[in-house]
XYZ file of C-alpha atoms in Angstrom:
433
model
C -58.665 1.912 32.561
C -57.615 4.533 29.980
C -54.448 3.825 28.431
C -52.506 7.159 27.060
C -49.366 6.766 25.076
C -47.231 10.060 25.218
C -44.165 10.660 22.872
C -41.628 13.133 24.197
C -39.141 14.248 21.758
C -35.983 16.190 22.577
C -34.892 19.295 20.543
C -32.672 18.410 17.593
C -28.987 18.798 18.482
C -26.385 20.750 16.178
C -23.514 19.195 14.490
C -20.059 20.415 16.014
C -16.854 20.718 14.312
C -14.964 17.379 13.894
C -17.861 15.027 14.348
C -18.490 12.098 11.774
C -21.653 13.644 10.323
C -20.392 15.398 7.015
C -22.744 17.486 4.972
C -21.083 16.328 1.609
C -23.520 13.518 1.393
C -21.978 11.573 -1.491
C -24.195 8.801 -0.858
C -27.310 10.826 -1.225
C -26.102 12.546 -4.489
C -25.437 8.815 -5.931
C -29.116 7.707 -5.129
C -31.152 6.702 -8.015
C -34.580 8.231 -8.505
C -36.186 4.767 -7.306
C -33.913 4.722 -4.213
C -34.577 8.333 -3.466
C -38.239 7.631 -3.624
C -37.992 4.769 -1.255
C -36.093 6.677 1.289
C -38.413 9.496 1.303
C -41.411 6.945 1.736
C -39.471 5.510 4.747
C -38.856 8.753 6.603
C -42.421 10.141 5.918
C -44.049 6.680 7.207
C -45.281 7.173 10.870
C -44.823 3.293 11.288
C -41.057 3.902 11.454
C -40.729 6.136 14.625
C -37.619 7.563 16.334
C -37.128 4.277 18.260
C -37.337 2.298 15.000
C -35.052 4.869 13.128
C -32.659 4.275 16.142
C -32.824 0.648 16.886
C -33.936 -0.952 13.650
C -32.760 1.209 10.697
C -29.539 1.694 12.836
C -29.202 5.625 12.457
C -27.219 7.568 15.225
C -29.697 8.456 17.883
C -29.296 12.193 16.892
C -30.109 11.456 13.347
C -33.192 9.463 14.308
C -34.236 12.394 16.619
C -33.715 14.883 13.906
C -35.750 13.140 11.384
C -38.598 12.464 13.968
C -38.698 15.937 15.408
C -38.469 17.852 12.030
C -41.425 15.794 10.494
C -43.602 16.021 13.428
C -43.833 19.760 13.612
C -44.430 22.126 16.576
C -46.930 19.851 18.307
C -44.276 16.793 18.240
C -47.193 14.599 17.202
C -47.001 12.357 13.949
C -49.153 12.428 12.114
C -50.745 15.596 12.675
C -52.067 18.837 11.207
C -48.833 20.553 11.298
C -46.448 17.854 9.835
C -43.501 18.670 7.773
C -43.308 16.134 4.933
C -39.885 15.620 3.801
C -40.324 15.782 -0.059
C -36.897 15.987 -1.361
C -33.531 14.329 -0.638
C -32.047 17.725 -0.210
C -34.495 18.420 2.552
C -33.502 15.547 4.260
C -29.855 16.095 3.935
C -30.198 19.577 5.362
C -31.039 17.989 8.799
C -28.567 17.782 11.545
C -26.526 14.605 11.759
C -27.881 13.498 8.415
C -24.734 12.404 6.167
C -23.407 9.497 4.274
C -23.746 6.925 6.908
C -27.274 7.935 7.517
C -28.213 7.657 3.954
C -26.329 4.463 3.529
C -28.542 2.871 6.175
C -31.857 4.545 5.108
C -31.311 3.220 1.605
C -30.513 -0.295 2.717
C -33.506 -0.524 4.899
C -35.745 1.120 2.418
C -34.554 -1.472 -0.085
C -35.137 -4.531 2.308
C -38.245 -3.015 3.859
C -40.050 -0.604 1.709
C -42.562 1.827 3.168
C -45.893 2.050 1.452
C -45.713 4.520 -1.565
C -48.193 7.248 -2.521
C -51.057 6.155 -4.757
C -53.733 8.133 -6.629
C -57.173 6.546 -7.297
C -60.022 8.587 -9.001
C -57.900 11.618 -8.692
C -57.659 11.394 -4.827
C -53.893 11.067 -3.687
C -53.145 9.087 -0.535
C -49.714 9.092 1.088
C -48.393 5.644 1.533
C -49.424 5.557 5.272
C -52.756 7.145 4.408
C -53.584 4.208 1.978
C -52.701 1.755 4.498
C -54.706 3.072 7.409
C -57.635 4.009 5.147
C -57.716 0.198 4.282
C -57.531 -0.699 8.092
C -60.527 1.519 8.771
C -62.557 0.418 6.197
C -62.119 -3.190 7.415
C -62.360 -2.262 11.046
C -64.497 0.692 12.107
C -68.418 -0.079 13.017
C -71.282 0.593 10.709
C -72.099 3.700 12.474
C -68.817 5.170 11.484
C -69.353 4.269 7.964
C -72.851 5.724 7.874
C -71.432 8.958 9.185
C -68.938 9.328 6.228
C -70.835 7.688 3.349
C -74.275 7.137 1.961
C -75.724 4.224 4.066
C -75.959 2.099 0.723
C -72.172 2.603 0.213
C -71.481 1.880 3.949
C -73.599 -1.300 3.572
C -71.598 -2.195 0.511
C -68.196 -2.087 2.607
C -69.675 -4.161 5.184
C -70.565 -6.921 2.623
C -67.258 -6.669 0.798
C -65.169 -6.911 4.004
C -62.281 -7.823 4.230
C -60.978 -5.526 1.796
C -57.221 -6.135 0.725
C -56.143 -2.544 0.215
C -57.438 0.973 -0.764
C -57.861 -0.095 -4.428
C -60.156 -2.786 -3.369
C -62.238 -0.100 -1.373
C -62.379 1.942 -4.502
C -63.728 -1.081 -6.360
C -66.804 -1.227 -4.029
C -70.222 -0.053 -5.438
C -71.086 3.425 -4.810
C -67.384 4.232 -3.541
C -66.091 7.182 -5.743
C -63.829 10.219 -5.362
C -65.960 11.998 -2.606
C -66.138 8.649 -0.510
C -62.215 8.177 -0.828
C -61.715 11.899 0.247
C -63.871 11.256 3.125
C -61.956 8.213 4.023
C -58.636 10.025 3.615
C -59.890 12.753 6.048
C -60.027 10.149 8.522
C -56.299 8.902 8.265
C -54.758 10.693 11.114
C -57.378 9.804 13.569
C -57.402 6.194 12.585
C -53.883 5.956 12.744
C -53.623 6.983 16.296
C -56.632 4.751 17.045
C -54.869 1.617 15.693
C -51.766 2.582 17.506
C -53.842 2.793 20.899
C -54.812 -0.930 20.411
C -52.437 -3.590 21.784
C -50.052 -4.712 19.344
C -50.923 -8.063 17.701
C -48.869 -10.987 18.910
C -50.065 -13.134 16.080
C -47.901 -14.246 13.022
C -45.708 -16.825 11.288
C -42.430 -17.642 12.957
C -40.133 -20.277 11.559
C -43.030 -21.547 9.349
C -45.467 -22.027 12.283
C -48.612 -19.877 12.418
C -50.052 -18.579 15.472
C -53.245 -16.828 15.848
C -53.834 -14.031 18.501
C -55.253 -16.076 21.243
C -52.765 -19.078 20.799
C -49.906 -16.606 20.304
C -50.785 -14.975 23.864
C -50.814 -18.389 25.580
C -47.692 -19.414 23.915
C -46.018 -16.158 25.179
C -47.176 -16.849 28.523
C -45.780 -20.315 28.558
C -42.293 -19.049 27.227
C -42.385 -16.704 30.153
C -43.627 -18.560 32.981
C -43.719 -22.326 32.479
C -40.855 -24.354 33.837
C -38.682 -26.642 31.425
C -40.456 -29.758 32.980
C -43.786 -28.399 32.238
C -42.870 -27.614 28.578
C -41.501 -30.926 28.145
C -44.459 -32.721 29.412
C -46.572 -30.405 27.037
C -44.738 -31.657 24.011
C -41.721 -29.286 23.737
C -38.321 -30.972 23.118
C -36.004 -30.655 26.074
C -33.230 -28.636 24.122
C -35.812 -26.165 23.060
C -37.485 -25.883 26.329
C -34.036 -25.153 27.883
C -33.195 -22.460 25.331
C -36.618 -20.831 26.074
C -36.265 -20.958 29.857
C -32.617 -19.472 29.656
C -33.270 -16.405 27.715
C -36.358 -15.050 29.388
C -38.282 -12.552 29.538
C -40.023 -12.163 26.004
C -42.122 -9.371 24.642
C -43.196 -11.517 21.318
C -43.036 -14.690 19.738
C -40.383 -13.040 17.393
C -38.184 -12.547 20.237
C -38.678 -16.526 21.202
C -37.949 -17.619 17.618
C -34.726 -15.474 17.681
C -33.155 -17.633 20.472
C -30.285 -19.934 19.512
C -31.813 -23.436 19.736
C -35.251 -22.469 19.076
C -36.408 -23.659 15.696
C -39.474 -25.001 13.870
C -39.673 -28.128 15.852
C -39.761 -26.107 19.123
C -42.241 -23.672 17.887
C -44.351 -26.545 16.565
C -44.172 -28.066 20.069
C -45.012 -24.592 21.758
C -47.845 -24.139 19.362
C -49.261 -27.614 20.248
C -48.928 -27.029 23.823
C -50.610 -23.611 23.710
C -53.508 -25.250 21.717
C -54.000 -27.776 24.404
C -54.483 -25.256 27.122
C -57.157 -23.461 24.661
C -60.367 -25.102 26.141
C -60.050 -26.481 29.587
C -62.584 -28.272 31.662
C -63.468 -25.378 33.936
C -66.968 -25.103 35.139
C -69.313 -21.984 35.649
C -67.716 -19.916 38.402
C -64.021 -21.310 38.278
C -61.150 -19.257 38.148
C -59.709 -18.207 34.679
C -57.050 -16.010 33.027
C -56.677 -14.455 29.421
C -54.342 -17.356 28.491
C -56.495 -19.961 29.901
C -59.928 -19.927 28.363
C -63.164 -21.421 29.948
C -64.745 -24.523 28.579
C -66.994 -24.356 25.515
C -70.093 -22.020 26.233
C -68.488 -20.230 29.053
C -66.459 -16.872 28.921
C -63.728 -15.434 31.174
C -64.851 -12.186 32.681
C -63.428 -9.758 34.994
C -60.276 -9.377 33.259
C -60.523 -5.573 32.794
C -59.811 -4.978 36.376
C -57.942 -8.068 37.462
C -55.490 -10.574 36.070
C -57.725 -13.480 37.032
C -61.363 -13.628 36.180
C -64.178 -16.182 36.498
C -65.990 -18.483 34.002
C -69.432 -17.256 33.112
C -71.937 -18.420 30.542
C -71.666 -16.629 27.198
C -74.987 -15.210 27.159
C -73.929 -13.029 30.307
C -71.901 -10.830 27.811
C -73.126 -8.604 25.058
C -72.601 -5.576 22.965
C -75.145 -2.785 22.523
C -74.798 0.144 20.241
C -75.899 3.671 19.214
C -75.007 4.698 15.747
C -76.714 8.019 15.328
C -74.532 10.980 14.349
C -74.933 13.850 16.927
C -73.415 17.332 16.583
C -71.348 18.310 19.633
C -71.920 22.028 20.003
C -69.159 24.146 21.474
C -69.011 26.554 24.509
C -70.367 24.456 27.294
C -73.560 22.909 25.698
C -74.223 19.331 26.801
C -75.437 16.475 24.648
C -76.803 13.129 25.910
C -77.114 9.726 24.188
C -78.680 6.545 25.910
C -78.215 2.865 25.092
C -80.850 0.318 26.576
C -79.360 -2.786 28.035
C -81.480 -5.955 28.311
C -81.050 -9.693 28.619
C -78.135 -9.722 30.859
C -77.602 -10.946 34.495
C -78.147 -8.745 37.311
C -74.903 -6.781 37.807
C -72.111 -5.704 35.541
C -68.846 -7.090 35.767
C -66.464 -5.745 32.787
C -67.339 -2.563 30.626
C -65.621 -1.454 27.547
C -66.786 1.721 25.907
C -66.217 2.435 22.283
C -66.488 6.064 21.248
C -66.328 7.418 17.690
C -65.770 11.180 17.809
C -65.005 13.613 15.107
C -63.736 16.892 16.592
C -60.616 19.068 15.838
C -59.952 19.805 19.474
C -60.889 16.538 21.621
C -58.890 17.988 24.480
C -61.893 20.479 24.949
C -64.321 17.686 25.788
C -65.539 16.137 29.110
C -67.224 12.811 28.701
C -69.081 10.967 31.404
C -70.934 7.734 31.417
C -74.068 7.327 33.733
C -75.133 3.687 34.737
C -78.726 2.746 35.264
C -78.144 3.379 39.145
C -77.274 6.988 38.258
C -73.593 6.336 39.172
C -71.361 8.523 36.999
C -67.666 7.631 35.619
C -65.466 10.281 33.953
C -64.205 8.410 31.104
C -62.689 11.182 28.882
C -60.975 14.354 29.656
C -58.163 14.299 27.462
C -57.160 14.019 23.729
C -58.034 10.448 22.946
C -57.364 10.861 19.269
C -60.922 10.110 17.992
C -61.994 6.592 17.444
C -61.039 5.791 20.856
C -61.306 2.547 23.085
C -61.962 3.333 26.678
C -61.802 0.611 29.282
C -63.580 1.520 32.505
C -62.981 -1.821 34.379
C -62.183 -1.209 37.992
C -64.077 2.279 38.256
C -67.447 0.417 37.402
C -69.939 0.276 40.020
C -70.275 -3.370 39.900
C -73.052 -3.931 42.671
C -75.880 -2.134 40.649
C -78.176 -3.227 37.827
C -76.664 -3.891 34.435
C -79.901 -3.993 32.745
C -81.423 -0.525 32.015
C -80.341 2.786 30.637
C -76.688 3.685 30.313
C -76.249 7.457 29.151
C -73.202 8.951 27.704
C -72.770 12.730 28.468
C -70.602 14.943 26.348
C -69.701 18.437 26.848
C -67.276 20.881 24.919
C -66.245 23.504 27.455
C -64.287 25.626 25.060
C -65.700 27.926 22.352
C -64.321 27.947 18.984
C -64.715 24.425 17.311
C -67.741 22.003 17.082
C -67.643 18.078 16.324
C -69.641 15.048 15.901
C -70.492 12.071 17.786
C -70.579 9.529 15.271
C -71.583 6.610 17.461
C -70.652 4.670 20.613
C -71.285 1.316 21.969
C -70.869 -0.715 25.254
C -69.191 -4.160 25.656
C -70.554 -5.674 28.851
C -70.315 -8.664 30.787
C -72.440 -9.532 33.878
C -73.040 -11.857 36.757
C -75.650 -12.732 39.298
C -75.489 -10.342 42.633
């Protein structure tokens, strides 16, 4: 199952005579240097997309579209190689539908929710979002990716120093200097899109009650599916349970916490109820789901292709990696890389393929995975933004051997640009046939 997000942006409209969007921009002229800097940080931050500019910042939809379209450049992808950074207030003011009202809202939002600011470390300048995503990448990507960017000793030092608080902490790691920081900055666009492909975290603190990711997922499932009586039996006060049931559905616990009648006590009860469901008494082979974990020593497998899985012993799951950098030639030349899988049960159940690819035109690539049985699955023939997480799930041939040689086949069919496969790995679960 390959998830692809596509952002479609309409062309910017033009102001018409008599509309409320003036060009005088008295508010813009009145901004202090600090306020102007915060506004520019905000409009250049990829984390505030067109929807957020409209729905959260409160801009007119046409103003939000004007900013999003302008900064994305011709390819309408942000961030990418052809972005237009908005470097001055005058440049922002020149966009359609950006007037006093827009500047007032942008300034107020940037004051309350400042976007990351640019930072220079060892003469390497990071945009605010680059500094943010580089810290994420340094804490997240596998050792094979780090080895491809850095001296192996520097990569090992980063692994030992994780988690790193920010890009300054990264720069303080032994053997990390200007060249290494520049290499990390070069990965910023790829890592930004990679992080956005991952499912948004549900975890957080809501009305003083902190939920980790698994507990948050169970709590959200409870809020959306359990009856009032079930919630009360689980320890949630009746009034809070009624408020939750009466305002469904919810996309996040933030939405649950925002409901009138839901406060700290209700969320504490929801947390306790979700925690009580964390470890059941399910046995090997029993049905399970993402929000209802198996008993200790068992894993819920089969969830990449169905909403219900089965509990299996933990040893039936494993991750197998290849961290060698390999050049991907252009013009139709194929490369292959293999991983030996051992120690699992007889046949595969779930499969997640992690790819780390550095290539300027990933849409040129065709990538297939060959199982030990010689069954072949096409897993990539579109731009997957580099450090990709491709879920095969239901397309996996699940009645053939899981142990044996798994081979990745990569072909660049278009001449003009080469790239590098910086590593790949398989996350597998298994069962007996």
